[in-house]
Tab-separated table of C-alpha atoms in Angstrom:
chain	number	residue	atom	x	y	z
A	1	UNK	CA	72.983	134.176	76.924
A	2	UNK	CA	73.933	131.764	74.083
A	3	UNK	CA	76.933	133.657	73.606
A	4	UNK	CA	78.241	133.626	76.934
A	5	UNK	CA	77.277	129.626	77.588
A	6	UNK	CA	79.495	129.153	73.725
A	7	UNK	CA	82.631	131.364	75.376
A	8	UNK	CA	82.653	128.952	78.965
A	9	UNK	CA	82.790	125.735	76.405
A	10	UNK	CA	85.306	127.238	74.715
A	11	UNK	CA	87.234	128.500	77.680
A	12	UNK	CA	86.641	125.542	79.568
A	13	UNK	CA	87.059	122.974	76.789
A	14	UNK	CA	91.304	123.335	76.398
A	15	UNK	CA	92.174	121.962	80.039
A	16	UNK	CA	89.468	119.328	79.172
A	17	UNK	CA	90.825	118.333	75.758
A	18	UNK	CA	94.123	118.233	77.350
A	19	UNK	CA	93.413	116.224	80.503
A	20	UNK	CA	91.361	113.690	78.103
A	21	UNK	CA	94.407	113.472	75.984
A	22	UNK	CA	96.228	112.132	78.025
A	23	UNK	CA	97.260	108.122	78.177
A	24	UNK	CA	95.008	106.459	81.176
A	25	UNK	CA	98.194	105.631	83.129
A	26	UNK	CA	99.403	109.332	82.637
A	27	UNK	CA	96.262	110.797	84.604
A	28	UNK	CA	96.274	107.959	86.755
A	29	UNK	CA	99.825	108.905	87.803
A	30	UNK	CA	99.132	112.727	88.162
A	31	UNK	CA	96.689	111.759	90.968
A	32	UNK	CA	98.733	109.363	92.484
A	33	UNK	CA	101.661	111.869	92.874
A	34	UNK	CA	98.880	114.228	94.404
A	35	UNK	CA	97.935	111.750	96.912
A	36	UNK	CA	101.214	110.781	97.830
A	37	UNK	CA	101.989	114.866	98.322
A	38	UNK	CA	99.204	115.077	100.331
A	39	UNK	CA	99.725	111.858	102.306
A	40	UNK	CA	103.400	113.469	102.841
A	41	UNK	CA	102.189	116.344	104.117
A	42	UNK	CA	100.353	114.484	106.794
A	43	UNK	CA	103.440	112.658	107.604
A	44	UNK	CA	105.312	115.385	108.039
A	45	UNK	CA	102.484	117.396	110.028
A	46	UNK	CA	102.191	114.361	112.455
A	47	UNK	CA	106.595	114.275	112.824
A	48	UNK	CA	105.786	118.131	114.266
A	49	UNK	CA	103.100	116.949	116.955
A	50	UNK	CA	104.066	113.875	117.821
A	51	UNK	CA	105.325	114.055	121.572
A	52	UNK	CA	107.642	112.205	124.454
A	53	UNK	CA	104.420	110.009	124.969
A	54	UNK	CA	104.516	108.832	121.331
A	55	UNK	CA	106.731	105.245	120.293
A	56	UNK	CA	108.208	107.707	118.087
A	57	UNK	CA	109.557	110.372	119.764
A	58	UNK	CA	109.694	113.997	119.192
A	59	UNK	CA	109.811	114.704	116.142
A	60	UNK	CA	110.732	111.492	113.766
A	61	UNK	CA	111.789	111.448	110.787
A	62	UNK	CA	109.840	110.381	107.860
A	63	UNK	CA	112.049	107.276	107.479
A	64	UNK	CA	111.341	106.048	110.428
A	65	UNK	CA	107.691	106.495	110.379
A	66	UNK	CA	107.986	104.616	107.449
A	67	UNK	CA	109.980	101.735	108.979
A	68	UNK	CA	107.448	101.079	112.229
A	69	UNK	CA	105.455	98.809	113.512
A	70	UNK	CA	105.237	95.924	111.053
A	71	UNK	CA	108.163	97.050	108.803
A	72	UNK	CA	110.198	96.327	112.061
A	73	UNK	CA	109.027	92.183	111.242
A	74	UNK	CA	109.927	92.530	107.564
A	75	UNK	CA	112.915	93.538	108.140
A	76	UNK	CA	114.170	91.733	110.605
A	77	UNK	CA	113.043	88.569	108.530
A	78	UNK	CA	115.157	89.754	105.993
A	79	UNK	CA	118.392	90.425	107.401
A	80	UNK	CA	117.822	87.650	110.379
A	81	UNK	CA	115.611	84.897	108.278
A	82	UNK	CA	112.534	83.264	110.543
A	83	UNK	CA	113.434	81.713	113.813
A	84	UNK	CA	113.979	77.354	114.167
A	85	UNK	CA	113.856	78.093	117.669
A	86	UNK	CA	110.173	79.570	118.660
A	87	UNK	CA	110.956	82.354	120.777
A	88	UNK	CA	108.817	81.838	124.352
A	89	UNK	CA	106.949	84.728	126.675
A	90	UNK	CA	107.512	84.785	130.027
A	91	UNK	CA	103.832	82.181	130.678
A	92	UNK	CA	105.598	79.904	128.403
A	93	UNK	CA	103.612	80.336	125.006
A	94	UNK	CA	104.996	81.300	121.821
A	95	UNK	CA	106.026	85.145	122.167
A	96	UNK	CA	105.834	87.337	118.786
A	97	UNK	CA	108.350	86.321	115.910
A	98	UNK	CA	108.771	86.617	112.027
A	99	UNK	CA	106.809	83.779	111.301
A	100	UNK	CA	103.797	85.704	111.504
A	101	UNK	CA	104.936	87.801	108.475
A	102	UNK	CA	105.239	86.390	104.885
A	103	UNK	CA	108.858	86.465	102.940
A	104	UNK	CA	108.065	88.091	99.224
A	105	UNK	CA	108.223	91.498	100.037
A	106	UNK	CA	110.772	91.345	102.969
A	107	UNK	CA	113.330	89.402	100.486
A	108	UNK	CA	112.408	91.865	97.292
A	109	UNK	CA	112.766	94.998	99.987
A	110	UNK	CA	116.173	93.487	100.581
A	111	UNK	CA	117.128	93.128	96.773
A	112	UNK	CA	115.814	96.275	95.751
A	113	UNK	CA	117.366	98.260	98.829
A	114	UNK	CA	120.882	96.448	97.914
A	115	UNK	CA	120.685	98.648	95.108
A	116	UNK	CA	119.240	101.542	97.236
A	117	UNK	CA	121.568	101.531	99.911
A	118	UNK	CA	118.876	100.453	102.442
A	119	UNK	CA	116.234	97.656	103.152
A	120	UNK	CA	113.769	100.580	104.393
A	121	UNK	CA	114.420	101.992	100.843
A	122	UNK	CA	113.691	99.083	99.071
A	123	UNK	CA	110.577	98.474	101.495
A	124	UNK	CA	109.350	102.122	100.880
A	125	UNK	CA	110.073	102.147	96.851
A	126	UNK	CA	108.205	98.872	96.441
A	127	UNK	CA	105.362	99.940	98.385
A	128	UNK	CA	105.469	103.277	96.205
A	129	UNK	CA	105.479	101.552	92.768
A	130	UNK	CA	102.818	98.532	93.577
A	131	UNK	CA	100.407	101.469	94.733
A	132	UNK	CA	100.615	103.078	91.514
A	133	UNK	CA	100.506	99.401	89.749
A	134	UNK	CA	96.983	98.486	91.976
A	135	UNK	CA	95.689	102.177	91.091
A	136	UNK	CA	96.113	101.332	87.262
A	137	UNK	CA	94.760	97.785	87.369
A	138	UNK	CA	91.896	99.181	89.773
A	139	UNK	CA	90.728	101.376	86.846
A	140	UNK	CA	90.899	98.949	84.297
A	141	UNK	CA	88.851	96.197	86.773
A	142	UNK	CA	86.065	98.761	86.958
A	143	UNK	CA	86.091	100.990	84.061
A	144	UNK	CA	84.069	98.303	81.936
A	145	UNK	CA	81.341	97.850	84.804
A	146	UNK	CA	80.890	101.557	85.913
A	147	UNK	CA	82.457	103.935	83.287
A	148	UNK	CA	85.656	105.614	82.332
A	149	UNK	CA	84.818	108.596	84.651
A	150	UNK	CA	83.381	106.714	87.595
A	151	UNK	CA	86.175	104.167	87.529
A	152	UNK	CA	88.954	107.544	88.116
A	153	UNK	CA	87.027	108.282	91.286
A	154	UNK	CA	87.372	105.517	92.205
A	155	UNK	CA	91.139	105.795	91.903
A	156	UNK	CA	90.819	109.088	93.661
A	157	UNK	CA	89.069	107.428	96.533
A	158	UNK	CA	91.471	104.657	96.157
A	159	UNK	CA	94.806	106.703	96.036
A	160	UNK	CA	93.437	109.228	99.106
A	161	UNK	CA	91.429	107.012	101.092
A	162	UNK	CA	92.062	106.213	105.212
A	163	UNK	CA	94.674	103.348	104.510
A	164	UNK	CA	96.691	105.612	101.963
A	165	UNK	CA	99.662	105.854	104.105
A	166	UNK	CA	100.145	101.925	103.285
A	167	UNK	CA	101.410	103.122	100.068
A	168	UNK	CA	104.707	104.750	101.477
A	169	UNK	CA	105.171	102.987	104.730
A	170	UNK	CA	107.311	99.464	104.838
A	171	UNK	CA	104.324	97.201	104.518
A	172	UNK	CA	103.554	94.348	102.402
A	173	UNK	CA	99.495	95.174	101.870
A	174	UNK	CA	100.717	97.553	98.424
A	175	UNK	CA	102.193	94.660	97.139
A	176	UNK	CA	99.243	92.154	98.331
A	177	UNK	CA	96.751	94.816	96.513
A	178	UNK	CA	98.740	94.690	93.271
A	179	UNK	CA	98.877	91.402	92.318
A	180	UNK	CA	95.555	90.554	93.897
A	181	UNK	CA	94.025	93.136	91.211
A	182	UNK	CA	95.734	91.879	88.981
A	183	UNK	CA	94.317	88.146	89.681
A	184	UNK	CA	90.668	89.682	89.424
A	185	UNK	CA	91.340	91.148	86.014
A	186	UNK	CA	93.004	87.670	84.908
A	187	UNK	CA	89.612	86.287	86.118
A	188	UNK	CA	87.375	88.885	84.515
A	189	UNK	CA	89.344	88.428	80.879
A	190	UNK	CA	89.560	84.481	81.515
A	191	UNK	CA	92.976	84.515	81.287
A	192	UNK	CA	93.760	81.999	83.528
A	193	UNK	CA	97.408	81.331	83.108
A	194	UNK	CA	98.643	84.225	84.691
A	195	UNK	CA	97.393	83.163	87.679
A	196	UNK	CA	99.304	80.301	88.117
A	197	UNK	CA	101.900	83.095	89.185
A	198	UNK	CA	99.945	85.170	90.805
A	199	UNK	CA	98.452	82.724	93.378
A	200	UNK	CA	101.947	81.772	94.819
A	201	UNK	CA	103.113	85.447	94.817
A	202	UNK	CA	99.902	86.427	96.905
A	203	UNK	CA	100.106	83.633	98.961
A	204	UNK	CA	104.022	84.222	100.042
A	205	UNK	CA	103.095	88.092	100.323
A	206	UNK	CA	100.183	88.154	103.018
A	207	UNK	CA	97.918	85.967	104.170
A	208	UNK	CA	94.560	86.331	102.545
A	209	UNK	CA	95.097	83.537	99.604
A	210	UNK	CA	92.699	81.148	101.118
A	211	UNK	CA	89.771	84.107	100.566
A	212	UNK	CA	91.145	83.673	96.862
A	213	UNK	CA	90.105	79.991	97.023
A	214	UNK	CA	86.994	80.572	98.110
A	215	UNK	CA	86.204	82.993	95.811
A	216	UNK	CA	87.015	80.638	92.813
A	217	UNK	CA	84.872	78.211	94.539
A	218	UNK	CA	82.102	80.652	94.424
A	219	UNK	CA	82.386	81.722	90.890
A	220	UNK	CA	83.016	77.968	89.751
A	221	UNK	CA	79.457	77.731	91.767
A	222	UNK	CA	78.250	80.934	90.025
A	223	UNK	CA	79.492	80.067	86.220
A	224	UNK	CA	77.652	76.142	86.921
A	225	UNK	CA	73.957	77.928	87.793
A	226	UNK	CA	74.164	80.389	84.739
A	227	UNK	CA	75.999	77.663	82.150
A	228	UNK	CA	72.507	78.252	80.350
A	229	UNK	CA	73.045	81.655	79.431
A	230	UNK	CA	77.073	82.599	79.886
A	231	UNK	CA	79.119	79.525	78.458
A	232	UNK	CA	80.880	77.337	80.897
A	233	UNK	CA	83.624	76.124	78.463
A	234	UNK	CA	85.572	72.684	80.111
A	235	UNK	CA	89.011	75.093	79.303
A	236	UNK	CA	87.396	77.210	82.272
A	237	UNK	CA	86.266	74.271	84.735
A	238	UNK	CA	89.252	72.957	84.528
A	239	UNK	CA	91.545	76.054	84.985
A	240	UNK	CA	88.800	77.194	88.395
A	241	UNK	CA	89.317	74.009	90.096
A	242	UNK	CA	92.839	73.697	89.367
A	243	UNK	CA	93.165	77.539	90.633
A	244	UNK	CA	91.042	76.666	93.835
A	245	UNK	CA	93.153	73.645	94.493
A	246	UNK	CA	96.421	75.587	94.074
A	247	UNK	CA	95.397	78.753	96.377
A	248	UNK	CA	94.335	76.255	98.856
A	249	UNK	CA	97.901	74.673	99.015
A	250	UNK	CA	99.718	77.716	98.955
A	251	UNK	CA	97.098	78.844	101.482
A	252	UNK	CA	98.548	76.182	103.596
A	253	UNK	CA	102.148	76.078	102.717
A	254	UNK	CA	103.691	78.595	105.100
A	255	UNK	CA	102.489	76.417	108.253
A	256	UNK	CA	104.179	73.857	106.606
A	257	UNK	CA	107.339	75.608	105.724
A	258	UNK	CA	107.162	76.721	109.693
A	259	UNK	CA	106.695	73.058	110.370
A	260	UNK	CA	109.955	72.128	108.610
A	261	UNK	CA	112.156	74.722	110.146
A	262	UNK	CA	111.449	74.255	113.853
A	263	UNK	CA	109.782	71.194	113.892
A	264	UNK	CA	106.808	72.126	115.654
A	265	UNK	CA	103.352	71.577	113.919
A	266	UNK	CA	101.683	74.373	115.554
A	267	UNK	CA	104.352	77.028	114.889
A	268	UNK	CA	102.663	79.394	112.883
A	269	UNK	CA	99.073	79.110	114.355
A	270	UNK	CA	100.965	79.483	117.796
A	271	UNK	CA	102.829	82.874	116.363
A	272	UNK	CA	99.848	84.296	115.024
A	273	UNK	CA	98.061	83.801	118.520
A	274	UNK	CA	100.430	85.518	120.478
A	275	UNK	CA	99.139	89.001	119.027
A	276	UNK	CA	95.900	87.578	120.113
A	277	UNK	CA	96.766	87.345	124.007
A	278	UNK	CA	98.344	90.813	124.070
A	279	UNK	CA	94.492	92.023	124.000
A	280	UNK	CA	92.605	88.742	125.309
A	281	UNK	CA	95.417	86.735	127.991
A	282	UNK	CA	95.085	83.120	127.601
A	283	UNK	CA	91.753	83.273	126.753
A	284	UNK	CA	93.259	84.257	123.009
A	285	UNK	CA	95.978	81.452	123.058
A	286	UNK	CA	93.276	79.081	121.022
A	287	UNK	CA	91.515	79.136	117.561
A	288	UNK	CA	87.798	78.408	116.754
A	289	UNK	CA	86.577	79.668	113.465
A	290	UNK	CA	84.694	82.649	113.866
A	291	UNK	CA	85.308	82.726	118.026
A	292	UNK	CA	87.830	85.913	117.580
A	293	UNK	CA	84.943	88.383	116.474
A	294	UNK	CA	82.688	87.087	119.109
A	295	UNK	CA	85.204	87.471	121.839
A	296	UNK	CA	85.979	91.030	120.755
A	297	UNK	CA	82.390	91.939	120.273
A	298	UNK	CA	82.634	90.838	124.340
A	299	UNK	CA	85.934	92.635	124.961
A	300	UNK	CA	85.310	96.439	123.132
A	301	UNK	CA	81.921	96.360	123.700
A	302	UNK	CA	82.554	95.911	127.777
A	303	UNK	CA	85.763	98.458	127.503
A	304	UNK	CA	83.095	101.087	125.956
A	305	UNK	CA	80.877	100.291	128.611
A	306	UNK	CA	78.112	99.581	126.965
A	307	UNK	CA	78.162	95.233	127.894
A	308	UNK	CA	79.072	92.386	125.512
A	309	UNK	CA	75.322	91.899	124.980
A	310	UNK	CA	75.062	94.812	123.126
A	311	UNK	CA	78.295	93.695	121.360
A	312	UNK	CA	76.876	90.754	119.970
A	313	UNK	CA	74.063	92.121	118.512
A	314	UNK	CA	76.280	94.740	116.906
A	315	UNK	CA	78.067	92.190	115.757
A	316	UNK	CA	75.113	90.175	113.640
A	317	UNK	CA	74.261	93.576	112.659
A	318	UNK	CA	77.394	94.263	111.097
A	319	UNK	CA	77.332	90.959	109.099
A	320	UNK	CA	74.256	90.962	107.848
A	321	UNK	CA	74.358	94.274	106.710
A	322	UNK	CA	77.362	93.705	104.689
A	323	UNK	CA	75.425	90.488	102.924
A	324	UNK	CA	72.627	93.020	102.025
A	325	UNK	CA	74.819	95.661	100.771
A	326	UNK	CA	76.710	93.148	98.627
A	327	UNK	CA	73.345	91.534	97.374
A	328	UNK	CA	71.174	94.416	97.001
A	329	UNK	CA	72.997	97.358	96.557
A	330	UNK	CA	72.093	98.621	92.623
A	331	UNK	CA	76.228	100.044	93.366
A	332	UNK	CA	77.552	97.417	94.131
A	333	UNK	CA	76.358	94.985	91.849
A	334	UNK	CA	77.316	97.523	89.048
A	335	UNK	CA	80.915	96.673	89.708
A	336	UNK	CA	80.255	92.868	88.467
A	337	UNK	CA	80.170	89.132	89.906
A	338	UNK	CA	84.122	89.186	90.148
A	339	UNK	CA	84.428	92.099	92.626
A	340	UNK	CA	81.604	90.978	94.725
A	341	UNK	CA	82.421	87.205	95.154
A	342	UNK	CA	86.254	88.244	95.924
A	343	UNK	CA	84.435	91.007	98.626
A	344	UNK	CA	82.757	88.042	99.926
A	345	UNK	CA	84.737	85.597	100.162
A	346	UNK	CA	87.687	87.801	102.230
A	347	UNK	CA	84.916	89.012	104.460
A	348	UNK	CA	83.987	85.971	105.195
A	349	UNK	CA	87.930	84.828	105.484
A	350	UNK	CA	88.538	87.489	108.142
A	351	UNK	CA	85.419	86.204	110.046
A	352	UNK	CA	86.837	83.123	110.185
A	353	UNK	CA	90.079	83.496	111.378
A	354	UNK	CA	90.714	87.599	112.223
A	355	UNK	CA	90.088	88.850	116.191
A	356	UNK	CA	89.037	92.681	115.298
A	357	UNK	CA	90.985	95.194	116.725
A	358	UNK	CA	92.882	98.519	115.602
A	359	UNK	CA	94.117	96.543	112.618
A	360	UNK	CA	91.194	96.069	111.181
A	361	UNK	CA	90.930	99.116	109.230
A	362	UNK	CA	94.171	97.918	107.800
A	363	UNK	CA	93.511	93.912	106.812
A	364	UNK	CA	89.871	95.499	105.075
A	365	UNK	CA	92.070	96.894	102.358
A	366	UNK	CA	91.997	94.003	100.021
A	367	UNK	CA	88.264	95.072	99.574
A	368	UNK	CA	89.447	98.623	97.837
A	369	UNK	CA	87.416	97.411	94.733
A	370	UNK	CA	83.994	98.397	96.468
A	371	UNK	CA	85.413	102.110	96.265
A	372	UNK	CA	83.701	101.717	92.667
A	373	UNK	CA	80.574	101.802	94.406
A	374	UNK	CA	80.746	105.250	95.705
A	375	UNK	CA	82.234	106.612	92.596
A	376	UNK	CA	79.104	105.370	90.324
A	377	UNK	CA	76.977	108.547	91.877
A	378	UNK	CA	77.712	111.768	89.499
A	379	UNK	CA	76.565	114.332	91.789
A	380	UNK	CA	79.835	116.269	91.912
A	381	UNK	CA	79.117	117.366	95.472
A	382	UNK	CA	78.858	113.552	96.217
A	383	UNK	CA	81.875	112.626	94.969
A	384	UNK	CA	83.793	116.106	96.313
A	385	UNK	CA	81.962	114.810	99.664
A	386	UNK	CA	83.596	111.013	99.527
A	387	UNK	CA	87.454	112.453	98.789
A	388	UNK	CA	87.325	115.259	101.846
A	389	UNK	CA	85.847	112.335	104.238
A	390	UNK	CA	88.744	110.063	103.053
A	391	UNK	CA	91.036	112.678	103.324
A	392	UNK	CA	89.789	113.592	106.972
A	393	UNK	CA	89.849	109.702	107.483
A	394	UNK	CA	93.553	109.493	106.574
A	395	UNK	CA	94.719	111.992	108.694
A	396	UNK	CA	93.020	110.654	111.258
A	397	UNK	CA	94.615	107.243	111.125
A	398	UNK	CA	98.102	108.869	110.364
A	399	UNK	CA	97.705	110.676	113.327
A	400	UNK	CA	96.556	108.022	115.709
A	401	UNK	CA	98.798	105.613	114.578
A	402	UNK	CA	101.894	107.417	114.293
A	403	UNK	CA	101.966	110.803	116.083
A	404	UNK	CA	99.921	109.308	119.051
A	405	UNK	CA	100.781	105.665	119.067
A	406	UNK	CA	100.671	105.561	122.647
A	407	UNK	CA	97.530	103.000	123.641
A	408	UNK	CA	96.001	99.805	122.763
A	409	UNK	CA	93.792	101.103	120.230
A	410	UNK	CA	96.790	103.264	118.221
A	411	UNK	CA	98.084	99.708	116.496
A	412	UNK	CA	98.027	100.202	112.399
């Protein structure tokens, strides 16, 4: 018995020592190029099936699954610049435009696919090398707080999970994810300088910087209770509130940039709005903080037929069952203060401002870091259990929203 438990070790031991040899970013990168292949092979699966019903066709191509939908915005931003005329609907509101879409990653696209031969090259390269970038700074955020091992699920999860296609398509959320990981390990090692560039590069990538200014507002909060027992040097109340104040501007710069150009003070409120009354009619031509969710508890809850009554209570459900899992949850609160007062603070941003539809699978990715959570569980059959649900889940959204793409609902 001894003998044959001493030969598995030994057997098993070489692929071990060799895999654990390996630099971090080396193993990191063998999984990513996995994930991709897989995520590839879903691509190419849906090409096959998708039909005449489809946006897409019969069988597209993988370039230009990669360049719909949004990518369509980037680009024309790029090559066409944002509109000083608002372009009108037929009711006379604001119709759809680029102003709804930030410039970075259109304008590096462009640069990059100069060199390329092609913006959607650019688009797709960038997205490519800023998911590997977010998968190596997601390890390092979590590998102090839940373990070498556990943090590499987490990758797993990360680099397979239901949004994974964003990491090959021509979106800007890859981008958004790297240097927003990047901010949160600045913030965990207190090395604030960095994110004096960081803030503006978020900010001009996606919106989602004014959840970054709430969450320094929140740890500033959160560093002032426990200034007993974890130093609160002035270096670092200084740097927070400087931070908070900068993320707010930039948070608010693009409406004024939009302002500028066509001279209207309501231009980019007005754009964003106009996605908002392809599901709602004029009903979703206003803003109240907040009012979006409660009108599409109303609206999907009534389409299901099960009443908006039953929406709304679904609704408060949902919210204050992600407070307790953020609060109580022994997982969560394993991956540290940082990771749970960003989580936070962009939940509460989308509640604020977001009307929930299809997309909102998509706009919940800058809250990847709680993948940590489900990787802090060692049962293998756990873990094995997480990765073939996110698998299922990609394919899933791959499918719906680019071999189907044919109804309300099939929007990525």
């Amino acid at each position: 018995m001894v003998e044959r438990v001493v030969t598995a070790e030994v057997t098993a031991s070489p692929s071990v020592r060799g895999w654990e040899r390996l630099p971090v970013a080396a193993r990191i990168a063998l999984v990513y190029v996995i994930a991709r292949v897989i995520t590839t092979g879903f691509f190419m699966v849906t090409a096959a099936l998708s039909g005449p019903a489809s946006r897409y066709g019969v069988a597209p191509s993988l370039g230009e699954l990669a360049l719909g939908w949004d990518a369509q915005w980037y680009w024309l931003a790029a090559v066409s610049g944002y509109p000083a005329d608002l372009p009108l609907a037929a009711g006379g509101h604001v119709a759809e435009n680029a102003w709804a879409f930030m410039p970075l990653y259109a304008y590096l696209s462009a640069g990059l696919g100069a060199l390329l031969g092609s913006w959607g090259a650019g688009a797709v390269a960038i997205s490519l090398a800023s998911g590997y970038g977010a998968c190596v700074v997601l390890h390092a955020l979590l590998r102090e707080r839940i373990g070498a091992s556990a943090a590499m699920w987490a990758v797993v999860f990360f680099a397979c999970g239901p949004l994974a296609a964003l990491f090959q398509v021509g979106y800007a959320e890859a981008l958004f994810l790297f240097l927003l990981f990047l901010a949160l390990r600045c913030v965990q090692l207190r090395r604030w300088g960095w994110l004096y560039l960081l803030v503006p590069a978020m900010g001009f990538t996606r919106p989602g910087i004014l959840a970054f200014a709430l969450f320094l507002a929140l740890l500033g909060i959160h560093r002032f209770l426990r200034r007993r027992t974890e130093p609160l040097p002035r270096r670092d109340v200084v740097h927070i509130v400087a931070l908070g104040a900068l993320s707010t501007l930039v948070g608010f710069a693009w409406q004024g940039i939009a302002t500028i150009v066509t001279g209207d003070p309501g231009a980019y409120l007005a754009t964003e709005l106009a996605w908002r009354r392809n599901w709602l009619g004029d009903s979703g031509g206003h803003f109240v903080p907040i009012d979006g969710w409660v009108q599409a508890a109303g609206f999907w809850f009534t389409q299901w037929g099960l009443g908006p009554v039953v929406g709304y209570v679904v609704l408060v459900v949902l919210i204050v069952g992600a407070a307790a899992a953020l609060l109580l949850l022994p997982q969560v609160k394993r991956l540290g203060i940082e990771v749970r007062l960003w989580s936070a603070s962009y939940l509460v941003y989308l509640l604020l401002v977001f009307f929930p539809q299809s997309s909102i699978f998509r706009l919940l990715v800058p809250v990847s870091p709680l993948w940590g959570a489900f990787a802090v569980p060692t049962s293998r059959a756990w873990r094995i259990g997480v990765l073939a649900l996110s698998l299922l889940g990609q394919w899933w959204w791959i499918y719906n929203m680019y071999g189907l793409a044919n109804t309300f609902w099939q929007i990525p």
